[in-house]
PDB file of C-alpha atoms in Angstrom:
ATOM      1  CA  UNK A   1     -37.558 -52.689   3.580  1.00 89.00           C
ATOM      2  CA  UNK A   2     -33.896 -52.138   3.077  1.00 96.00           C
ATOM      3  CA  UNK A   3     -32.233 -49.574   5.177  1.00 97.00           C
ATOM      4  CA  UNK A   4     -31.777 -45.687   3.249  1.00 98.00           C
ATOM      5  CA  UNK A   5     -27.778 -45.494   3.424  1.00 98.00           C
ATOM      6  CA  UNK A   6     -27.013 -41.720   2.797  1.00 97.00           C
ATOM      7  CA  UNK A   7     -23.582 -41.742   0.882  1.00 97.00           C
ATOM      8  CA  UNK A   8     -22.097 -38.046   0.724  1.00 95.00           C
ATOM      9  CA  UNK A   9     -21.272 -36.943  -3.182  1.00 89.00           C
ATOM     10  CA  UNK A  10     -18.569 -34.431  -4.260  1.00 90.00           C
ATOM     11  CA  UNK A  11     -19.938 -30.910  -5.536  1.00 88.00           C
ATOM     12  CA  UNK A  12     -19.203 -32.424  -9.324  1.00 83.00           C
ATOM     13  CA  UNK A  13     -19.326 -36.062  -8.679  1.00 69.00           C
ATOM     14  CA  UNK A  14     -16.902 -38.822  -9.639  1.00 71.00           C
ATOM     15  CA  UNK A  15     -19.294 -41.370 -11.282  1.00 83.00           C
ATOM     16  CA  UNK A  16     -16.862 -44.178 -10.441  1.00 88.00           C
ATOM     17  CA  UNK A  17     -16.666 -43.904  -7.056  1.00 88.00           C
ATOM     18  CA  UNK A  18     -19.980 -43.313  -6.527  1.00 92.00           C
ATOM     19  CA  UNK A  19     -21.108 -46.274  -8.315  1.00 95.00           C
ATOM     20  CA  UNK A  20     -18.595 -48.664  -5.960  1.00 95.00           C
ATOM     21  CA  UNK A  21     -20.140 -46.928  -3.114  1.00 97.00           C
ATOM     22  CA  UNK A  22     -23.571 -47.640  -4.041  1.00 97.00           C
ATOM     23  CA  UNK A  23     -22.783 -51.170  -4.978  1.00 98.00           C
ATOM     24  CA  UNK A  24     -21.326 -51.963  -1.986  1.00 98.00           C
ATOM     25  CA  UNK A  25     -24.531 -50.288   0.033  1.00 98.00           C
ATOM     26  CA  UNK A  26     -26.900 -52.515  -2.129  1.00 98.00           C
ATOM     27  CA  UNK A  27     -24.711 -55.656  -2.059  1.00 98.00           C
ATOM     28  CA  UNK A  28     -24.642 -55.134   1.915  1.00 98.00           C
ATOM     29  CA  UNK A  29     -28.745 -54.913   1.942  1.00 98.00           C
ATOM     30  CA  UNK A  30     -29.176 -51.673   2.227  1.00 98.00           C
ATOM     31  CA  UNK A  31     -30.442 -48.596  -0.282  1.00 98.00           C
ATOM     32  CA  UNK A  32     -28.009 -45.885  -1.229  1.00 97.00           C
ATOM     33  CA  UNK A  33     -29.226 -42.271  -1.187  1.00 96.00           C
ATOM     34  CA  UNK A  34     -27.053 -39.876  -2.537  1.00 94.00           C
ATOM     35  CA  UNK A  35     -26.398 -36.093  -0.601  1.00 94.00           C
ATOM     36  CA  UNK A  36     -24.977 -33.813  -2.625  1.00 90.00           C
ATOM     37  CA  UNK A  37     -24.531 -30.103  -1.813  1.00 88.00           C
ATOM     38  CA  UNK A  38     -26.411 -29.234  -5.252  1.00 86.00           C
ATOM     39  CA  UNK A  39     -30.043 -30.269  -3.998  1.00 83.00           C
ATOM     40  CA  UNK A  40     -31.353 -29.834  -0.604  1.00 76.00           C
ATOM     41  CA  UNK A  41     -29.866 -31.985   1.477  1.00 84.00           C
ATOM     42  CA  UNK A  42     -31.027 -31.183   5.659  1.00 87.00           C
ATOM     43  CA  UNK A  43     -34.647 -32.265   4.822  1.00 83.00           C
ATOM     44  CA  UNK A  44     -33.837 -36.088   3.798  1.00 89.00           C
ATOM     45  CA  UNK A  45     -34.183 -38.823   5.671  1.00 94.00           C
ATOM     46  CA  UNK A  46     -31.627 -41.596   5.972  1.00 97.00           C
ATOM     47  CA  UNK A  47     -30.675 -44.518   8.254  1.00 97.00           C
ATOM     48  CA  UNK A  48     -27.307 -44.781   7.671  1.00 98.00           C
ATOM     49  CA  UNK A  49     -24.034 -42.787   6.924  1.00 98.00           C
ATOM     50  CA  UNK A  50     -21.534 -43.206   4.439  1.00 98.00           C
ATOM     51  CA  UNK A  51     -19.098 -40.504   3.941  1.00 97.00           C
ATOM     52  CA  UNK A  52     -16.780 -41.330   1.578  1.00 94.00           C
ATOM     53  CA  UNK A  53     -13.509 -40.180  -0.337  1.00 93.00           C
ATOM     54  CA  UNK A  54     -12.047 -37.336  -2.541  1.00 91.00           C
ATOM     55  CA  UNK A  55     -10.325 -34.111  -2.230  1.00 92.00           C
ATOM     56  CA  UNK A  56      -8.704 -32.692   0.924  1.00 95.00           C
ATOM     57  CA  UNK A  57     -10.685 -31.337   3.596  1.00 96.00           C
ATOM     58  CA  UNK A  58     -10.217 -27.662   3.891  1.00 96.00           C
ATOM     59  CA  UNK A  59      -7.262 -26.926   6.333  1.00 96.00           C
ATOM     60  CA  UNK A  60      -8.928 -24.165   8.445  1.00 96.00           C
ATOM     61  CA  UNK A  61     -11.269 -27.130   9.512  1.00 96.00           C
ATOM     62  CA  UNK A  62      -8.379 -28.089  11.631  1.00 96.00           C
ATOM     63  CA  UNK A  63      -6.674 -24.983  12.421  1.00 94.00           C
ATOM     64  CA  UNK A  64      -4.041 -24.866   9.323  1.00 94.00           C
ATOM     65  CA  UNK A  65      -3.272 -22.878   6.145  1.00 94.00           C
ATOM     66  CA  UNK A  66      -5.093 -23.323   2.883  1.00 94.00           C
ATOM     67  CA  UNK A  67      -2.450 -24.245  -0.260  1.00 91.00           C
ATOM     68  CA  UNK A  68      -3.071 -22.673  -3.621  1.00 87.00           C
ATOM     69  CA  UNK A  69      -1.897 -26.143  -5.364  1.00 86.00           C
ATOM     70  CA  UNK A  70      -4.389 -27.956  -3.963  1.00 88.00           C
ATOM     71  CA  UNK A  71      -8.258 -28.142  -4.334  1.00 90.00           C
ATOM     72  CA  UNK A  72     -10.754 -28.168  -2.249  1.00 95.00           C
ATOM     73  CA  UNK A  73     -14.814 -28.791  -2.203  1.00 94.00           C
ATOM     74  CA  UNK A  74     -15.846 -26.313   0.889  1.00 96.00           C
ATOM     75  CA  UNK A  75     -19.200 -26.993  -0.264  1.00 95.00           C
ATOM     76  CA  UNK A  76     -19.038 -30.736   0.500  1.00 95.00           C
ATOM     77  CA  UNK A  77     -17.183 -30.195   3.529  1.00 96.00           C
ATOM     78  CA  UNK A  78     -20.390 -28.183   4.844  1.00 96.00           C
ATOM     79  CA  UNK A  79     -22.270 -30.953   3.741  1.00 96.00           C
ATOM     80  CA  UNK A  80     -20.441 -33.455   5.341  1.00 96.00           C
ATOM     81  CA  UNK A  81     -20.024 -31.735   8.959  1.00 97.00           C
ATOM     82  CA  UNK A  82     -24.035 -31.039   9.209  1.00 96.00           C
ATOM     83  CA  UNK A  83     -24.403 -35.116   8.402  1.00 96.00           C
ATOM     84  CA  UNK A  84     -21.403 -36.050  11.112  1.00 97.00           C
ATOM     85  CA  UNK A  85     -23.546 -33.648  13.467  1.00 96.00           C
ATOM     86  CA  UNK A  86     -27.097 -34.784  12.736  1.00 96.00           C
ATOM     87  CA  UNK A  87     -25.663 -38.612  12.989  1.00 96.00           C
ATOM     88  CA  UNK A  88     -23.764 -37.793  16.317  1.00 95.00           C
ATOM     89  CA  UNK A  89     -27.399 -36.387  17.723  1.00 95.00           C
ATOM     90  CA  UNK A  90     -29.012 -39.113  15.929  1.00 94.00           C
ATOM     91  CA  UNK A  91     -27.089 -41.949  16.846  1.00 95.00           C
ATOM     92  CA  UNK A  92     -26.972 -43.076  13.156  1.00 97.00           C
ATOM     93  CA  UNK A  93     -24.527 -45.483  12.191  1.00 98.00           C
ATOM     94  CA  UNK A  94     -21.783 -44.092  10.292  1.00 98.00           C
ATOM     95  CA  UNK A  95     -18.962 -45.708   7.614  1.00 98.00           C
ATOM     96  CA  UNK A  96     -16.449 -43.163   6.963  1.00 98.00           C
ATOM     97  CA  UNK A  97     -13.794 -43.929   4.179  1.00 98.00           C
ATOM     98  CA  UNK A  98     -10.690 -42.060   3.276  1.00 96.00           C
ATOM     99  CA  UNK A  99     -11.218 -38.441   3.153  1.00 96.00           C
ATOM    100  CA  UNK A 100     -14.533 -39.431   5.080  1.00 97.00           C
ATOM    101  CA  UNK A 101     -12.160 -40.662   7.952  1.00 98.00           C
ATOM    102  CA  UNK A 102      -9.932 -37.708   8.252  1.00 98.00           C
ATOM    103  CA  UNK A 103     -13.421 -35.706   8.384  1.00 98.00           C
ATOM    104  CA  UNK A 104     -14.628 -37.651  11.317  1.00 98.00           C
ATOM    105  CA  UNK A 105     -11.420 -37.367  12.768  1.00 98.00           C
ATOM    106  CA  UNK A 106     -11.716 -33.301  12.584  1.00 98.00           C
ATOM    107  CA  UNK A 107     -15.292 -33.015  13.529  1.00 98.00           C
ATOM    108  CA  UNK A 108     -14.403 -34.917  17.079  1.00 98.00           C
ATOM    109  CA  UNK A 109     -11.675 -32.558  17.488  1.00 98.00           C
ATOM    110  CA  UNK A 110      -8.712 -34.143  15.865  1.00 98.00           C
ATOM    111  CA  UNK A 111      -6.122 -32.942  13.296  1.00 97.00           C
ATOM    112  CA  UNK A 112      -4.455 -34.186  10.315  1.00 98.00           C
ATOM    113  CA  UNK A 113      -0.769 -34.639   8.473  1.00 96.00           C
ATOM    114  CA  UNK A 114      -1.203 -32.419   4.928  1.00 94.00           C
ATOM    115  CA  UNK A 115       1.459 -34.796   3.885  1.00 93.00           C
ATOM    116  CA  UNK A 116       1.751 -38.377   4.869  1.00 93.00           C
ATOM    117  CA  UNK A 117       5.303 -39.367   2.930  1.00 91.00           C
ATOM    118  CA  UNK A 118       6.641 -36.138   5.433  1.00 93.00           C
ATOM    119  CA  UNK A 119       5.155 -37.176   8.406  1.00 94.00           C
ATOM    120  CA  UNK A 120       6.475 -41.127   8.331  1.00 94.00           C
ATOM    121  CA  UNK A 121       9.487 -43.110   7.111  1.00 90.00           C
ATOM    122  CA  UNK A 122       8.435 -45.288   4.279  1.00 87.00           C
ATOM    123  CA  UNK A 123       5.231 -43.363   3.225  1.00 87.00           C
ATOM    124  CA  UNK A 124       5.756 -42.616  -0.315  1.00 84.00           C
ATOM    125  CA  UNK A 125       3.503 -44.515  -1.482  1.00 84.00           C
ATOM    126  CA  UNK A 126       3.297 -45.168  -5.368  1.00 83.00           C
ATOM    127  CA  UNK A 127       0.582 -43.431  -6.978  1.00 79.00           C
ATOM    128  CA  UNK A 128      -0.955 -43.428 -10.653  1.00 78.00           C
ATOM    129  CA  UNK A 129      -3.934 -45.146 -11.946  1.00 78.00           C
ATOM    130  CA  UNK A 130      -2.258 -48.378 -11.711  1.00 81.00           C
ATOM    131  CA  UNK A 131      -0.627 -48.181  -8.371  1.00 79.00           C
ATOM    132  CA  UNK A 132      -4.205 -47.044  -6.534  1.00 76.00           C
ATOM    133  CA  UNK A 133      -5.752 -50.636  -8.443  1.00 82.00           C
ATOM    134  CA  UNK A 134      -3.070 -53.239  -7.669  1.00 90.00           C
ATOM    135  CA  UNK A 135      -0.970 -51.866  -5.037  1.00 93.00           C
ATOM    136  CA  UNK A 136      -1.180 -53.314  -1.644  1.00 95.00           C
ATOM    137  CA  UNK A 137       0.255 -52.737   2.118  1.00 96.00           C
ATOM    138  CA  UNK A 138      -0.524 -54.450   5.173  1.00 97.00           C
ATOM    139  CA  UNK A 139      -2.020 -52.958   8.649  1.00 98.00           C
ATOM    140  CA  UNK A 140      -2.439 -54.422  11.865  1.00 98.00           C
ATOM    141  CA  UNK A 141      -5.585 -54.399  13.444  1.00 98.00           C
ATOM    142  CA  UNK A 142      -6.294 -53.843  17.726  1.00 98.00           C
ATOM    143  CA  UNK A 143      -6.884 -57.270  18.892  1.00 98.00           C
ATOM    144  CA  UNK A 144     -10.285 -56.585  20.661  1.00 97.00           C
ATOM    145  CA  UNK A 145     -11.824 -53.679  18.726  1.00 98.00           C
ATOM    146  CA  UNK A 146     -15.203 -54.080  17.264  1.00 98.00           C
ATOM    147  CA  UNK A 147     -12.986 -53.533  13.828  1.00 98.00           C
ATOM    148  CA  UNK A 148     -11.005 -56.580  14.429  1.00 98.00           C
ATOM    149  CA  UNK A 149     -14.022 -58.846  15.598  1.00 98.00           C
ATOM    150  CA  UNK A 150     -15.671 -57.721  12.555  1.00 98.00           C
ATOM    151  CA  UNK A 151     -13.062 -58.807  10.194  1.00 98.00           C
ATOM    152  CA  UNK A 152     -12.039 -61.720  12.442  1.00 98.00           C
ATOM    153  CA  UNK A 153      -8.223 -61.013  11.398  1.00 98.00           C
ATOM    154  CA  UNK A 154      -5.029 -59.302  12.869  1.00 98.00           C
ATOM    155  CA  UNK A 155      -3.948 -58.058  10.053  1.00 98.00           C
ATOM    156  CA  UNK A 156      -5.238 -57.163   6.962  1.00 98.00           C
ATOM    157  CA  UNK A 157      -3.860 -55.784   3.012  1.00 97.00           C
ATOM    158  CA  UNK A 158      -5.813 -52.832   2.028  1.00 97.00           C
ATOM    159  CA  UNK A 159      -4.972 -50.440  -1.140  1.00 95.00           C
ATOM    160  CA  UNK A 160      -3.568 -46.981  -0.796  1.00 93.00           C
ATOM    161  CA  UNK A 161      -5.037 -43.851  -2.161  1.00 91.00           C
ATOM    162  CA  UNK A 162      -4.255 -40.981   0.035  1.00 91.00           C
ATOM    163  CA  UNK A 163      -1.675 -38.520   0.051  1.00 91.00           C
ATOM    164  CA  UNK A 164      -3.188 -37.498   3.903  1.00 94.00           C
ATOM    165  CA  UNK A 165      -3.435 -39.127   7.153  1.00 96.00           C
ATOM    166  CA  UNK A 166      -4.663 -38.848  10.639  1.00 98.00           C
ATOM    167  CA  UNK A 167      -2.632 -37.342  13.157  1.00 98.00           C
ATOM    168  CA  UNK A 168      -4.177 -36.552  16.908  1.00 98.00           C
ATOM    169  CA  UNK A 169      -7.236 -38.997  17.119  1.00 98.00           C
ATOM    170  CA  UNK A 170     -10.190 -36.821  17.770  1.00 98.00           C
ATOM    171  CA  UNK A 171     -12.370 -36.892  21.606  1.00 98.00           C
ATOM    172  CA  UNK A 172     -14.323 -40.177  21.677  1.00 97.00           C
ATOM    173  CA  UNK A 173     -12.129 -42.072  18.904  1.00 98.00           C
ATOM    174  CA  UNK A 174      -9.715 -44.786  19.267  1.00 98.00           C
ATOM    175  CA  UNK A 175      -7.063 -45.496  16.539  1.00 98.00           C
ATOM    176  CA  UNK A 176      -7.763 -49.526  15.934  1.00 98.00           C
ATOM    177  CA  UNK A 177      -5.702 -50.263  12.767  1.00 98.00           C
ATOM    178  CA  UNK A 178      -2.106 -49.037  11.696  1.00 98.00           C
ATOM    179  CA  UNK A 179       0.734 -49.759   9.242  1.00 97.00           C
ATOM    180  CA  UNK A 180       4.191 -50.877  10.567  1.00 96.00           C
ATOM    181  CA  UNK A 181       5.101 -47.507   9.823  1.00 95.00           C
ATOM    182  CA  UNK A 182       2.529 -46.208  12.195  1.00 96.00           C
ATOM    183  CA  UNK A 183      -0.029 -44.655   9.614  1.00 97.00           C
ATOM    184  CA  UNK A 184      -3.555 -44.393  11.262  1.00 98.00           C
ATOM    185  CA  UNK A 185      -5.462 -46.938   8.811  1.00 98.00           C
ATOM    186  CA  UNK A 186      -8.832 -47.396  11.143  1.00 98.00           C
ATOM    187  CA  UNK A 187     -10.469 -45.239  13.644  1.00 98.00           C
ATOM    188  CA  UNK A 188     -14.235 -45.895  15.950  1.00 98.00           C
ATOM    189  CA  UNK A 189     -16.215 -44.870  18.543  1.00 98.00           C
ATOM    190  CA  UNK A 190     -16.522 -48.067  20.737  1.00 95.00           C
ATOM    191  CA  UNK A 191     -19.256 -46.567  22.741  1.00 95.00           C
ATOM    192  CA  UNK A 192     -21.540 -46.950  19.524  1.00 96.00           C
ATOM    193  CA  UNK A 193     -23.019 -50.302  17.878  1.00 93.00           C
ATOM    194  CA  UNK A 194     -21.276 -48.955  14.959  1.00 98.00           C
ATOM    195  CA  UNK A 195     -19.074 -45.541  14.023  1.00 98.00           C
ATOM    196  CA  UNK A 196     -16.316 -46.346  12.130  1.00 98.00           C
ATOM    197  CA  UNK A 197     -13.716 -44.796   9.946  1.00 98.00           C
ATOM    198  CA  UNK A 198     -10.901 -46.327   7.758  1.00 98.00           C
ATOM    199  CA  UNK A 199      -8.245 -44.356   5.670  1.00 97.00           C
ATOM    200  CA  UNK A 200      -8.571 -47.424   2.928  1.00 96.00           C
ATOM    201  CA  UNK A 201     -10.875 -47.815   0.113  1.00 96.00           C
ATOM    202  CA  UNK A 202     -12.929 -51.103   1.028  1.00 97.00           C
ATOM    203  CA  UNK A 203     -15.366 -49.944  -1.349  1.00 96.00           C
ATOM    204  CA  UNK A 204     -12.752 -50.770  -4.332  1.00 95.00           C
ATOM    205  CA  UNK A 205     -12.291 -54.539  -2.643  1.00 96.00           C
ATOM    206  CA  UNK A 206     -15.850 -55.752  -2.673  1.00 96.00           C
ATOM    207  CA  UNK A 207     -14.837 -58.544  -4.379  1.00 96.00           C
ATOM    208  CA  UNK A 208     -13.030 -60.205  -1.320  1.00 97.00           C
ATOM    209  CA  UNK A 209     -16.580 -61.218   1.315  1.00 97.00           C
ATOM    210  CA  UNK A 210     -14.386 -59.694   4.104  1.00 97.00           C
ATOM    211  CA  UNK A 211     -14.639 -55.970   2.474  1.00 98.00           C
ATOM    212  CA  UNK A 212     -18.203 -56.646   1.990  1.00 98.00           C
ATOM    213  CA  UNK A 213     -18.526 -57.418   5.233  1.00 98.00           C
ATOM    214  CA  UNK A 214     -17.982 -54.273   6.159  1.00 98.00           C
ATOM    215  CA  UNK A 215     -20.859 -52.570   4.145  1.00 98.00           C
ATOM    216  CA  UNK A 216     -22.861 -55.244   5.525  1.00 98.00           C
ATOM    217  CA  UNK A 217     -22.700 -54.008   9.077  1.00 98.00           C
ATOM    218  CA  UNK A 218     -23.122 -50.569   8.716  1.00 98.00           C
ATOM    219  CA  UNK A 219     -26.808 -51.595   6.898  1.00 98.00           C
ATOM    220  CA  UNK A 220     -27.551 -53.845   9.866  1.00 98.00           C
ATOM    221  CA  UNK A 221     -27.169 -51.247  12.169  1.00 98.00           C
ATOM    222  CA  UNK A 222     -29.063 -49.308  10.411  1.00 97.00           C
ATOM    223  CA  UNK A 223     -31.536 -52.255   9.890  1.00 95.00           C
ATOM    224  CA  UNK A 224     -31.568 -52.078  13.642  1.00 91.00           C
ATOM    225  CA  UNK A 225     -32.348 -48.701  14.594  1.00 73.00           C
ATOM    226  CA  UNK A 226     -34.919 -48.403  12.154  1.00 69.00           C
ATOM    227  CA  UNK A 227     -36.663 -51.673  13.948  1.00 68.00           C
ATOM    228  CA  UNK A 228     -36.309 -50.733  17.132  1.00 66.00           C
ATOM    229  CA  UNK A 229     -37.820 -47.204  16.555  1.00 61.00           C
TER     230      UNK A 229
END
């Protein structure tokens, strides 16, 4: 049986991204399950966790101020911190992405920058439809972490589609991937077989086997604890 992977939905879905997202689950082995704050979510069951991206976590989450110009999904973000939790107690292995990462960077106690481009030199990234499919910007990863033995590379190119970033790593978590500029790109738990977070969109670069790879060991840890149980 393949593994349920729970993949967190916005309140009013983006199709798109929640089609990559269950693509990449399926091409990795696994079975997406989607948890949305509109049907009952602390009942299911799932193996796996994949929170993944969209709007900006709400502020108070990490001790700052709410803006009016920006949006925010509170409802998702409750959604999101009772999964985190339950995983935590769990043990259940957990891909974060994006937004997903900053979230499991604040649930272990860490904060955020509201604005990346004012918190590092040469972090205006370009942005636009066309810019978030093509552009590309290398990190480095930590020779050693379980990120860097999975993707058997120093350094990678990812895309860039965040306007946020990771500031103080949360308790437990260990910054493994960063852009010359310094930009947190990939945060885990190395106490766990596998807890990850990365501030890129792998999801949108399935069609490189290293991205995939990435989907594929989140469902064969799940794979794992569901046959050792």
């Amino acid at each position: 049986m393949r593994p349920l992977i729970g993949i967190t939905s916005p309140t009013n879905a983006d199709p798109f991204a929640m089609l990559c997202l269950a693509l990449a689950v399926r091409l990795g082995g696994g079975k997406p399950v989607k948890l949305s704050a509109k049907r009952p979510y602390r009942e299911m069951h799932v193996d796996g966790l994949l929170l993944g991206g969209g709007v900006d976590i709400f502020p108070e989450l990490y001790q700052e101020t709410a803006r009016e110009d920006r949006r925010y999904d509170r409802l998702r973000d409750e959604l999101e911190v009772y999964w985190l939790k339950l995983a935590q107690e769990k043990r259940l292995p957990v891909l974060a992405i994006c937004r997903g990462a900053q979230l499991m960077n604040v649930v272990h106690g860490g904060n955020l920058h509201m604005e990346v481009k004012s918190a590092y030199e040469d972090a205006d990234y370009p942005s636009g439809v066309w810019a978030a499919t093509f552009f590309r910007k290398p990190i480095k990863l930590t020779t050693g972490s379980k990120f860097q033995r999975l993707m058997d590379t120093d350094e990678l190119m990812v895309n860039s589609i965040h306007k946020q970033a990771i500031a103080n790593v949360g308790e437990g978590l260990t910054a493994v991937a960063r852009e010359p500029n310094g930009v947190i790109q990939a945060i885990e738990d190395e106490s766990r077989p596998f807890y990850l977070g990365v501030q890129f969109h792998p999801e949108f670069l399935i069609y490189q086997e290293r991205y995939r790879r990435i989907f594929k060991a989140l469902v064969q840890a799940a794979k794992a604890d569901t046959d050792s149980q």
